[in-house]
PDB file of C-alpha atoms in Angstrom:
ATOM      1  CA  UNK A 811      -3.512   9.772   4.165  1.00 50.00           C
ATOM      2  CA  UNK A 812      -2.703   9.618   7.535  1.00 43.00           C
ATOM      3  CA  UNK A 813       0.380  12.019   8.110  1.00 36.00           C
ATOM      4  CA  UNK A 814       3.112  11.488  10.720  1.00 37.00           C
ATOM      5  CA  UNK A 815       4.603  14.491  12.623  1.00 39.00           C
ATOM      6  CA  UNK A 816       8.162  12.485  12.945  1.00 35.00           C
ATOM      7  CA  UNK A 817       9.359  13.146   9.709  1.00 34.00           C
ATOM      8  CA  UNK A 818      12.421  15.020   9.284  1.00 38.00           C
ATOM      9  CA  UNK A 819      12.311  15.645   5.410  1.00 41.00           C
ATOM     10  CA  UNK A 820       9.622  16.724   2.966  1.00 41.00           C
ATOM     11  CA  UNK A 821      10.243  13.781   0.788  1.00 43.00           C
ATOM     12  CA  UNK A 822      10.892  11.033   3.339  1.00 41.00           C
ATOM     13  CA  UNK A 823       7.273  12.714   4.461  1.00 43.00           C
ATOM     14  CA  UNK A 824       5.631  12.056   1.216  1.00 44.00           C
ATOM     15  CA  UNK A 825       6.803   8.621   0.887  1.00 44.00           C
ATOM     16  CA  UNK A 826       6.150   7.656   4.393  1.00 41.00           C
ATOM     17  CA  UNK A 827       2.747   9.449   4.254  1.00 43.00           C
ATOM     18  CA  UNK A 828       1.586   7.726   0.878  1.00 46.00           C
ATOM     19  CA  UNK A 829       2.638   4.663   1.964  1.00 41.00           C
ATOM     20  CA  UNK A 830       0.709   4.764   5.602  1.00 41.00           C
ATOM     21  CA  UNK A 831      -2.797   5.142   3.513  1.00 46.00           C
ATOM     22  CA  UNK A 832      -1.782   2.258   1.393  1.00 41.00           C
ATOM     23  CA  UNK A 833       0.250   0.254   3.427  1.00 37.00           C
ATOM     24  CA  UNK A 834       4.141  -1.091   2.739  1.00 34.00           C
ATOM     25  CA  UNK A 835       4.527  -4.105   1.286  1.00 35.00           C
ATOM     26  CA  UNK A 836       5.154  -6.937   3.247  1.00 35.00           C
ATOM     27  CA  UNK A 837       7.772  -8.781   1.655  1.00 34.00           C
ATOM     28  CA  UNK A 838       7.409 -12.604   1.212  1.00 34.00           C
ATOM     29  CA  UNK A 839       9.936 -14.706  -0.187  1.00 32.00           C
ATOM     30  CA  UNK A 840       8.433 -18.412   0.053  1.00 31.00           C
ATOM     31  CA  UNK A 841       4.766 -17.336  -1.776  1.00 32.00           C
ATOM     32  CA  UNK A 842       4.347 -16.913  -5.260  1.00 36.00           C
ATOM     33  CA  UNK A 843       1.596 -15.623  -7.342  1.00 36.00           C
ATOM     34  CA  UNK A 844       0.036 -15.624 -10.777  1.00 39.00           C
ATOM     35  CA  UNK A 845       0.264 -13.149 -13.087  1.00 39.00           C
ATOM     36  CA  UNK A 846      -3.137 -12.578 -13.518  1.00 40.00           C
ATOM     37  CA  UNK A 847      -4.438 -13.600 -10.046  1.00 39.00           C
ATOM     38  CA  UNK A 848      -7.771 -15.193  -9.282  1.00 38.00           C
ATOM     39  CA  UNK A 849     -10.683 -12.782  -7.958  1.00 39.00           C
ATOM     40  CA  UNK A 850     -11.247 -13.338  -4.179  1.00 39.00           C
ATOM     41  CA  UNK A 851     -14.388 -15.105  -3.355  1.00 40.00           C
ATOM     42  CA  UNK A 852     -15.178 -12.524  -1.361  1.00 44.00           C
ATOM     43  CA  UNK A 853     -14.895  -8.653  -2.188  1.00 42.00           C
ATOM     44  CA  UNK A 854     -16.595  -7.330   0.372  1.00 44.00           C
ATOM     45  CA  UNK A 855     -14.138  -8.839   3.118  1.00 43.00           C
ATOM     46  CA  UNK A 856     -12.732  -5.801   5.136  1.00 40.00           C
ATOM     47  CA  UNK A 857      -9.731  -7.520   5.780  1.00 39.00           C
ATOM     48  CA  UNK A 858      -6.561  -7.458   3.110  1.00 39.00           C
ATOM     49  CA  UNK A 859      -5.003 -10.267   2.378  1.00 38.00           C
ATOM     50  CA  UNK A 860      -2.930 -11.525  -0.645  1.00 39.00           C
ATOM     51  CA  UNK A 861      -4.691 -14.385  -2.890  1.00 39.00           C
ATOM     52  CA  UNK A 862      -4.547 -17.876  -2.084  1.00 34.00           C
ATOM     53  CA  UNK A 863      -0.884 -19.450  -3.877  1.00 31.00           C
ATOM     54  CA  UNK A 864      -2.879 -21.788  -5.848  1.00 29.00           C
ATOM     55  CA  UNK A 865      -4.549 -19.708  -7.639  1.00 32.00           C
ATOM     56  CA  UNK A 866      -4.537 -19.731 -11.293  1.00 33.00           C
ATOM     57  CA  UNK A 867      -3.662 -17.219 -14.511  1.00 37.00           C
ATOM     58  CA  UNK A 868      -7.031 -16.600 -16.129  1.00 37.00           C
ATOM     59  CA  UNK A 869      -7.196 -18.784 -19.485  1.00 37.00           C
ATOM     60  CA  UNK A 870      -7.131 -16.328 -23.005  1.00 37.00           C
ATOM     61  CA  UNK A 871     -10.710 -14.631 -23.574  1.00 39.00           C
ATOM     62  CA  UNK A 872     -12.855 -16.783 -25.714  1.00 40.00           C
ATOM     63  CA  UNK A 873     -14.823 -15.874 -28.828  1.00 42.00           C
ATOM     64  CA  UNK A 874     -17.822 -14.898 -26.627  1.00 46.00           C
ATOM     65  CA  UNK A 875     -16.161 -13.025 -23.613  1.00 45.00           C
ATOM     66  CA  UNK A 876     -16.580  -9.119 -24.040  1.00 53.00           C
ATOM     67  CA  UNK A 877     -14.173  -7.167 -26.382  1.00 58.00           C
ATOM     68  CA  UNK A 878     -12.425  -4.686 -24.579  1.00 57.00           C
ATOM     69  CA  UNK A 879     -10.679  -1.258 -26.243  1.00 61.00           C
ATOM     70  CA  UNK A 880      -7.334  -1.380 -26.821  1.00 82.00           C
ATOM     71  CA  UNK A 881      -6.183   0.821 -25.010  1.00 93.00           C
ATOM     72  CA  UNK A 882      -7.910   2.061 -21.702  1.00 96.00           C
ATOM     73  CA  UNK A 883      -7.160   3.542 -18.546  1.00 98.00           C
ATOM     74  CA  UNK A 884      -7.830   1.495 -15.138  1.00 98.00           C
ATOM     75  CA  UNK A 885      -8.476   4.600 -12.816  1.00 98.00           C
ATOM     76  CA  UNK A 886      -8.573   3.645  -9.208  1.00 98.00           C
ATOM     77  CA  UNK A 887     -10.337   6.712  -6.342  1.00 97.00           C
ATOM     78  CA  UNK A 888      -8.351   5.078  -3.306  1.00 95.00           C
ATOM     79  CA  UNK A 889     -10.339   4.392   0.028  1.00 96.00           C
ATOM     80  CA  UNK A 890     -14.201   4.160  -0.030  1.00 96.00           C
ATOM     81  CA  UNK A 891     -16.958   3.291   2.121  1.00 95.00           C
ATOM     82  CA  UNK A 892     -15.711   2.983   5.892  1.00 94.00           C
ATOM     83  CA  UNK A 893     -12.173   3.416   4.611  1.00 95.00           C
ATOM     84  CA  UNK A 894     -12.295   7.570   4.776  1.00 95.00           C
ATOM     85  CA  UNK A 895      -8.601   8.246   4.175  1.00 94.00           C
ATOM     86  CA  UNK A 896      -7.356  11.205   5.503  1.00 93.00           C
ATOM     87  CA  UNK A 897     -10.070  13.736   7.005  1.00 93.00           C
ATOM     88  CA  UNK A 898      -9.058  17.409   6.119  1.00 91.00           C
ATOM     89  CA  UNK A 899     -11.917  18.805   8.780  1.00 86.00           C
ATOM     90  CA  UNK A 900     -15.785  18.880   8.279  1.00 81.00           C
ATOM     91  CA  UNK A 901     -17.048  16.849   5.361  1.00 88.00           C
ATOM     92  CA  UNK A 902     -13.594  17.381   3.151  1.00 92.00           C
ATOM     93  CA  UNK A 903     -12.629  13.601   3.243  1.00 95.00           C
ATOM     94  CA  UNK A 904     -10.120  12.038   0.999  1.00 96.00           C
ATOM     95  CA  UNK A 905     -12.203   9.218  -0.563  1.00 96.00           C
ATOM     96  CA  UNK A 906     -14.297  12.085  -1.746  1.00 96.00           C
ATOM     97  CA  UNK A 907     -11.812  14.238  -3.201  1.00 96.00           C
ATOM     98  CA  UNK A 908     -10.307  10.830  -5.051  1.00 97.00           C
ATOM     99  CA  UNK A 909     -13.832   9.803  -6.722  1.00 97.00           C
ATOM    100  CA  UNK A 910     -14.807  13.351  -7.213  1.00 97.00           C
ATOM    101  CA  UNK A 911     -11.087  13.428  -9.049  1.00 97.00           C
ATOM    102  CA  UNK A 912     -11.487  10.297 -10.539  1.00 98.00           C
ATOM    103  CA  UNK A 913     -14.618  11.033 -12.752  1.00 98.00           C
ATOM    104  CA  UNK A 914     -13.163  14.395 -13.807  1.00 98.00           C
ATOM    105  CA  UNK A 915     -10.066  12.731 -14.912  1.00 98.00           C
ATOM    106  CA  UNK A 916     -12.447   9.523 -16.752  1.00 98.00           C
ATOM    107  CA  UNK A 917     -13.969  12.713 -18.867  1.00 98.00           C
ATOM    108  CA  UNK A 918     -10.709  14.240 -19.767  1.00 98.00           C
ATOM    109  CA  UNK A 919     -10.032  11.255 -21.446  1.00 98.00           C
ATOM    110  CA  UNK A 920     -12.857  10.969 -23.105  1.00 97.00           C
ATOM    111  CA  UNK A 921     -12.383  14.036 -24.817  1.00 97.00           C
ATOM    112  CA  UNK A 922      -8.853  12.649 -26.021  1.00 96.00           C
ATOM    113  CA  UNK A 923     -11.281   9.464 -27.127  1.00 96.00           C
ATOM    114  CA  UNK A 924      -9.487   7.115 -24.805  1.00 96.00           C
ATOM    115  CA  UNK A 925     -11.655   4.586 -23.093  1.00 96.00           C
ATOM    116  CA  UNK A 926     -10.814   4.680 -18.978  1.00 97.00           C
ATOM    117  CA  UNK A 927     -12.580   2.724 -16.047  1.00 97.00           C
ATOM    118  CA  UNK A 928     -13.220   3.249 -12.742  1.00 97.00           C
ATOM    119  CA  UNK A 929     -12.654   0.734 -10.038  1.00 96.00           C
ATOM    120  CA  UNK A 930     -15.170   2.316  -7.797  1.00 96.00           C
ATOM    121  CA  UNK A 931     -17.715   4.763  -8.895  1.00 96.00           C
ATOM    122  CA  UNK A 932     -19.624   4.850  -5.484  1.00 95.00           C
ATOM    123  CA  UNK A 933     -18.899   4.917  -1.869  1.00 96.00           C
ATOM    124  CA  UNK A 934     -17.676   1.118  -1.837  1.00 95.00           C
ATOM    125  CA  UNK A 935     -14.607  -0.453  -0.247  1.00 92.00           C
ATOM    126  CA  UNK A 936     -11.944  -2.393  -1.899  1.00 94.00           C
ATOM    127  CA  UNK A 937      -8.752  -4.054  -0.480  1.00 94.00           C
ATOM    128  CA  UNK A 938      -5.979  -3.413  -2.114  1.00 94.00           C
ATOM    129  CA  UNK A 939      -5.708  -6.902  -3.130  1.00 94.00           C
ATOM    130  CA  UNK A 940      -8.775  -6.787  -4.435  1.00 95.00           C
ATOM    131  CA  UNK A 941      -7.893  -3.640  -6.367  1.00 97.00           C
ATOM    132  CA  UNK A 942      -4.953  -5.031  -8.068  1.00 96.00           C
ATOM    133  CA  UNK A 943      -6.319  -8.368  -9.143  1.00 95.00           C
ATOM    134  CA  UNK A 944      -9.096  -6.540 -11.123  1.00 96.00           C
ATOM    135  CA  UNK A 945      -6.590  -4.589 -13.000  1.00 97.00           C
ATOM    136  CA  UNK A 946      -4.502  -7.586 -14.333  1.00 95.00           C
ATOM    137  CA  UNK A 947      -7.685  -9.193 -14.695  1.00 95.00           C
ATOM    138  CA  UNK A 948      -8.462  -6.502 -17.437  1.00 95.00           C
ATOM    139  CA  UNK A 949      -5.023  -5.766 -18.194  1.00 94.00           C
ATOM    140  CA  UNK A 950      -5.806  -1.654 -18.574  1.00 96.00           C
ATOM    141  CA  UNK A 951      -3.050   0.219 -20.603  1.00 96.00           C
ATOM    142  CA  UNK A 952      -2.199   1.972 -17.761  1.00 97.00           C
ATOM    143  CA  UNK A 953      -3.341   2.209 -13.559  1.00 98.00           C
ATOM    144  CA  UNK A 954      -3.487   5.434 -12.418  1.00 98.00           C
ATOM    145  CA  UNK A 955      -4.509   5.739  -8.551  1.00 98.00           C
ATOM    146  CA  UNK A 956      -5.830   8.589  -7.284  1.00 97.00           C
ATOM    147  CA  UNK A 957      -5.311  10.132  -3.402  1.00 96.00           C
ATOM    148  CA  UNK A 958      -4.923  13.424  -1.394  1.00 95.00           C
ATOM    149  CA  UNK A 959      -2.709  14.207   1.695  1.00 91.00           C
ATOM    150  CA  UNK A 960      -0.750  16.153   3.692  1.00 85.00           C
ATOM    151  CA  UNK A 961       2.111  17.251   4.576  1.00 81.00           C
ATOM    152  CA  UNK A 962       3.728  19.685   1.892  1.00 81.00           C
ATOM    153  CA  UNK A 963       1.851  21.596  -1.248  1.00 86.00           C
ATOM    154  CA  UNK A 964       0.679  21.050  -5.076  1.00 92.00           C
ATOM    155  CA  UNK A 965       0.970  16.944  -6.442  1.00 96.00           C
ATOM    156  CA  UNK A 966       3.016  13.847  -5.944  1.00 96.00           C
ATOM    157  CA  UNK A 967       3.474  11.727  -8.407  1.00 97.00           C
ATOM    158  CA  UNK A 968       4.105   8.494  -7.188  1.00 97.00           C
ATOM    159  CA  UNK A 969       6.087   4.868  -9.382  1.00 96.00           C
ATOM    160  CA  UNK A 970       6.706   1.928  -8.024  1.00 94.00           C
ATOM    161  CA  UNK A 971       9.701   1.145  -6.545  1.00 91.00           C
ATOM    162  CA  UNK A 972      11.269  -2.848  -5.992  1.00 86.00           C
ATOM    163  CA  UNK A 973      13.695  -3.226  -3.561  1.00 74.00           C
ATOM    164  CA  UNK A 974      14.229  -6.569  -4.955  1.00 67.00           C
ATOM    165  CA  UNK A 975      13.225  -7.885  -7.920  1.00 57.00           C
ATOM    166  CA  UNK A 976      12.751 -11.654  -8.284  1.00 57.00           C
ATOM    167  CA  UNK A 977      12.780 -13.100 -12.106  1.00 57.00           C
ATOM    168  CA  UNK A 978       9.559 -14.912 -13.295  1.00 57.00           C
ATOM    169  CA  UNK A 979       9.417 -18.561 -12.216  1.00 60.00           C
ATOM    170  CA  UNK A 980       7.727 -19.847 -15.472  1.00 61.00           C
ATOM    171  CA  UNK A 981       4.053 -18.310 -15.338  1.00 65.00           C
ATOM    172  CA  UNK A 982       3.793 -17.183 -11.933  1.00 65.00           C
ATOM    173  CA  UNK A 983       5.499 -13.636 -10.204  1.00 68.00           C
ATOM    174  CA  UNK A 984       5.792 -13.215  -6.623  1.00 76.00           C
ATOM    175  CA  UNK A 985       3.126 -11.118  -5.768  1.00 80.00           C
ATOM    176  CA  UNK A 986       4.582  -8.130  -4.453  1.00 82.00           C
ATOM    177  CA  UNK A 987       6.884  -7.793  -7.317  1.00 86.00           C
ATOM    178  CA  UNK A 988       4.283  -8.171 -10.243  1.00 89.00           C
ATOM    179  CA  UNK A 989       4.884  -4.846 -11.638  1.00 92.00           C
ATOM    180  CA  UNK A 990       8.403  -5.714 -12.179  1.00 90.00           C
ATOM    181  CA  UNK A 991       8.433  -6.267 -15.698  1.00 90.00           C
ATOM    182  CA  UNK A 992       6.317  -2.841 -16.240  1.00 94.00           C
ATOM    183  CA  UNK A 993       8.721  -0.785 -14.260  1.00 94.00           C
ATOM    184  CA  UNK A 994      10.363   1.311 -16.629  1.00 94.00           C
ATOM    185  CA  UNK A 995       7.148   1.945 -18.563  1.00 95.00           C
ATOM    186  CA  UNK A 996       5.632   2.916 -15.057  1.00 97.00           C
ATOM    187  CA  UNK A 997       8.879   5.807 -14.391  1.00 96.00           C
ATOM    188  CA  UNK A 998       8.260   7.324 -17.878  1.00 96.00           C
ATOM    189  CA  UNK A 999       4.221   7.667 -17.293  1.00 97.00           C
ATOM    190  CA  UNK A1000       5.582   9.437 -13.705  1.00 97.00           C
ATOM    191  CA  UNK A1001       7.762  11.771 -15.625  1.00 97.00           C
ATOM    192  CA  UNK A1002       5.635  12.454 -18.156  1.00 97.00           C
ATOM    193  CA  UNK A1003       3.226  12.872 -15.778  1.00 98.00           C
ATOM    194  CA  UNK A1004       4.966  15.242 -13.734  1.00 98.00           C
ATOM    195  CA  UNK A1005       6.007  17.741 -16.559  1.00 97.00           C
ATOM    196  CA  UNK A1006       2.102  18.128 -17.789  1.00 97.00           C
ATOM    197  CA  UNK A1007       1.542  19.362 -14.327  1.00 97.00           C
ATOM    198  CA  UNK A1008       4.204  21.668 -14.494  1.00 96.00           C
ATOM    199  CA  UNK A1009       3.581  23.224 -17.635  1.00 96.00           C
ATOM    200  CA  UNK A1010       0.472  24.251 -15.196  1.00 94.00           C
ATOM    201  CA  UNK A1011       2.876  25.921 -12.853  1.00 92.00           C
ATOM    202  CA  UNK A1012       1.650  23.141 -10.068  1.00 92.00           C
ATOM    203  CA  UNK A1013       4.452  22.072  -7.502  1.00 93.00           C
ATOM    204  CA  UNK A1014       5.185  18.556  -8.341  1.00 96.00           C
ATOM    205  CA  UNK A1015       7.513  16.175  -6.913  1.00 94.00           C
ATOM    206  CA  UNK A1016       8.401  12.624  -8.281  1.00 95.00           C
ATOM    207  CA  UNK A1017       9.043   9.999  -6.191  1.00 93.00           C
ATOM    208  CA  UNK A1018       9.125   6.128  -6.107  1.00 92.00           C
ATOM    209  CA  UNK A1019       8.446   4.094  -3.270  1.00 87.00           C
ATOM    210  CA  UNK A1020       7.887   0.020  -2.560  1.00 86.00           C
ATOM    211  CA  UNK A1021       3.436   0.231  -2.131  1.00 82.00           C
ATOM    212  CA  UNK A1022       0.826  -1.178  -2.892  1.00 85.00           C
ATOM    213  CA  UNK A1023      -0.925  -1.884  -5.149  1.00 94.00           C
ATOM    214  CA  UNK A1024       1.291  -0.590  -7.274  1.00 95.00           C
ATOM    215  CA  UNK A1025       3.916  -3.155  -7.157  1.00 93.00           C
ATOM    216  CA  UNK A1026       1.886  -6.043  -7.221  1.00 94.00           C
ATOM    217  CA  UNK A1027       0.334  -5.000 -10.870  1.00 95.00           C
ATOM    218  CA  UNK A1028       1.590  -6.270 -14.098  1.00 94.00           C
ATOM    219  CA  UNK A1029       0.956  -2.901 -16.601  1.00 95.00           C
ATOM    220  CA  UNK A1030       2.204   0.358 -16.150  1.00 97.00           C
ATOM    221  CA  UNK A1031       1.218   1.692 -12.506  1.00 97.00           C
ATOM    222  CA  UNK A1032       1.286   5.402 -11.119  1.00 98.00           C
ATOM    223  CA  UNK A1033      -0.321   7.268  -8.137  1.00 97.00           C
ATOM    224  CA  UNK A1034      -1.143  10.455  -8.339  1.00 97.00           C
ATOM    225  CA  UNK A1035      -1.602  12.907  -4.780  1.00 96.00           C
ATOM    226  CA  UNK A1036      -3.264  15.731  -4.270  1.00 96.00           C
ATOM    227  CA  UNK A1037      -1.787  17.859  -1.411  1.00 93.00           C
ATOM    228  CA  UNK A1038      -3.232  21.685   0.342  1.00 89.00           C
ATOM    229  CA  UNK A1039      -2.602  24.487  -1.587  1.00 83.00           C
ATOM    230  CA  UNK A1040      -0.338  25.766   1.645  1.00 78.00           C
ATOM    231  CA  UNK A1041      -2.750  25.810   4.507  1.00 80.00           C
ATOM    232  CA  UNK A1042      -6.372  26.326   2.620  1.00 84.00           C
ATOM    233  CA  UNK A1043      -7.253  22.388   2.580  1.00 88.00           C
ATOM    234  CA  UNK A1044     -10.271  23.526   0.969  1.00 89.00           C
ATOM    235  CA  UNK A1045      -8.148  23.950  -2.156  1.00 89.00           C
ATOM    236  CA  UNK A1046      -8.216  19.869  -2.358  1.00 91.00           C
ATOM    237  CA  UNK A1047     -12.182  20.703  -3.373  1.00 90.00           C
ATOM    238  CA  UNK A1048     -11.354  23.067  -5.920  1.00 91.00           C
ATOM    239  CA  UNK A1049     -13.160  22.236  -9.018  1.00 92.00           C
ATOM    240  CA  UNK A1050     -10.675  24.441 -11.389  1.00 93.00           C
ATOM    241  CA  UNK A1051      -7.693  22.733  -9.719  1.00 93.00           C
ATOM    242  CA  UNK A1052      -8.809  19.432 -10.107  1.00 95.00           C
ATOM    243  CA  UNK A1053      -9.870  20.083 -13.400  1.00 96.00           C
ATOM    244  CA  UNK A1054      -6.127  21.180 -14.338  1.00 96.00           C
ATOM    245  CA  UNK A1055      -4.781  17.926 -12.490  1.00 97.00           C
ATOM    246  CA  UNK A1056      -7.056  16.124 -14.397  1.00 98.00           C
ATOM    247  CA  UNK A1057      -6.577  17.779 -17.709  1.00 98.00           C
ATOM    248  CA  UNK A1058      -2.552  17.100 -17.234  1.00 98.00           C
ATOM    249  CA  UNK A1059      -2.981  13.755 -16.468  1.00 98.00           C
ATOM    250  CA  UNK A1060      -4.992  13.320 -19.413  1.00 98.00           C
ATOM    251  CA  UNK A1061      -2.378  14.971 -21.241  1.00 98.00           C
ATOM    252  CA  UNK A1062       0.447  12.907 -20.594  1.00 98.00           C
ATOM    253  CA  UNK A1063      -1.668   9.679 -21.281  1.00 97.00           C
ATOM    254  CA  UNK A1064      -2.454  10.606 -24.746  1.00 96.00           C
ATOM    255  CA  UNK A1065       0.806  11.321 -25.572  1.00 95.00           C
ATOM    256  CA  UNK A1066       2.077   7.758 -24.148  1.00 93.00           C
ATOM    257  CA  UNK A1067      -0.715   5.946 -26.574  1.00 92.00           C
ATOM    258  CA  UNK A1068       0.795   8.154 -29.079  1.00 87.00           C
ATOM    259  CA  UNK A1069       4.427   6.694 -28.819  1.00 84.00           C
ATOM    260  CA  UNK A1070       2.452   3.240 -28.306  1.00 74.00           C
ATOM    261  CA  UNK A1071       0.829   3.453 -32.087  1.00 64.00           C
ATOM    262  CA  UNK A1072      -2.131   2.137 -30.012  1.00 65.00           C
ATOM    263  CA  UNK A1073      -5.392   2.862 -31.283  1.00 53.00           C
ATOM    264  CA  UNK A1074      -8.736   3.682 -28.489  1.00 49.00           C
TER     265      UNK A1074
END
């Protein structure tokens, strides 16, 4: 992220530095959107914009299309390719630290046998629109987003948060609040979240703000934030840190399919 120095408390900070490197939603009353929007034509556009109105829900998978696991993690490195995210000095960069994050975290679950994806492997860009219409595309168990940051120490764990809330209008959701009716599942992934991380005696603080994508995807949605361990912003690249983040996020997931009685 992109820090401010106006900022007068640490958690007004946090929220107002996530929320620069993802951008606040704008709010739009008179557009409304599917579900399960339409991909955009074109993905490699630089420029973020929400999906055309007239878009329509994907139809049910047919006999032929793919099977996909019951249960799987949609795990999203934030930024990529000319989006850098915040730069932490030299080559420390946080769309590296996210994908570098990312993959540990995909092979923490695979050791709990839960199937995960990630939206980027590589040094690609995605808009954010483009990153939530692929997840309610696939409709993932859960979306876990992935960033680093300053100000402040140890991980944020981010839920959505909708100022809001508009009720369904038949088949279509306004756009920005999508994840409404996955908003209470999304705070108890945070929490649960948050106390694996402790029980790793990480600093953790729990917030929930209005961003994106979060809000604008329909299954449980969290971001987790890596911030300096103090001033050493080389402990962002710390491979036994990361692994513990990782390892606690993990954690928390398997318990959640747990109380689900899904199966991988």
């Amino acid at each position: 992220m992109r820090w401010s120095n106006r900022w007068k408390k640490p958690a007004l900070a946090a929220t107002a530095a996530l929320c620069c490197g993802l951008a606040i939603l704008g709010w739009s009353r008179s557009t409304q959107f599917p579900v399960q929007p339409k991909p955009a034509t074109d993905p490699n556009n630089k420029q973020s914009s929400a999906p055309a109105s007239s878009a329509a829900a994907p139809q049910a998978s047919g006999p032929e299309s793919p099977r996909r696991p019951e249960f799987f993690v949609m795990i999203d490195p934030s930024h990529g390719g000319y989006d850098k995210g915040a730069d932490f000095g030299g080559k420390l960069l946080e769309k590296d630290i996210a994908l570098k994050l990312a993959r540990e975290l995909r092979k923490e679950l695979e050791d709990r046998g839960i199937a995960s994806r990630l939206l980027r492997d590589s040094d690609v860009d995605l808009t954010l629109d483009r990153r939530a219409e692929i997840t309610n595309e696939q409709r993932p168990a859960i979306y876990v987003a992935l960033h680093a940051g300053r100000p402040g120490r140890g991980v944020r764990v981010y839920a959505p948060l909708i100022a809001d809330a508009q009720q369904p209008a038949g088949r279509f959701l306004p756009w920005e609040n999508a994840q409404a009716p996955a908003l209470d599942r999304s705070k108890s992934a945070a929490q649960a979240i948050a106390a694996e991380l402790r029980k790793r005696n990480l600093t953790v603080s729990v917030l929930g703000v209005p961003i994106r994508p979060l809000n604008s995807i329909v299954t449980p949605a969290v971001a987790v934030e890596l911030a300096p361990e103090g001033e050493d912003t080389e402990s962002l690249d710390s491979a036994r840190r990361n692994s513990g983040v990782a390892a606690a996020i993990a954690t928390a997931i398997s318990q959640l399919r747990g109380q689900t009685g899904a199966r991988p």
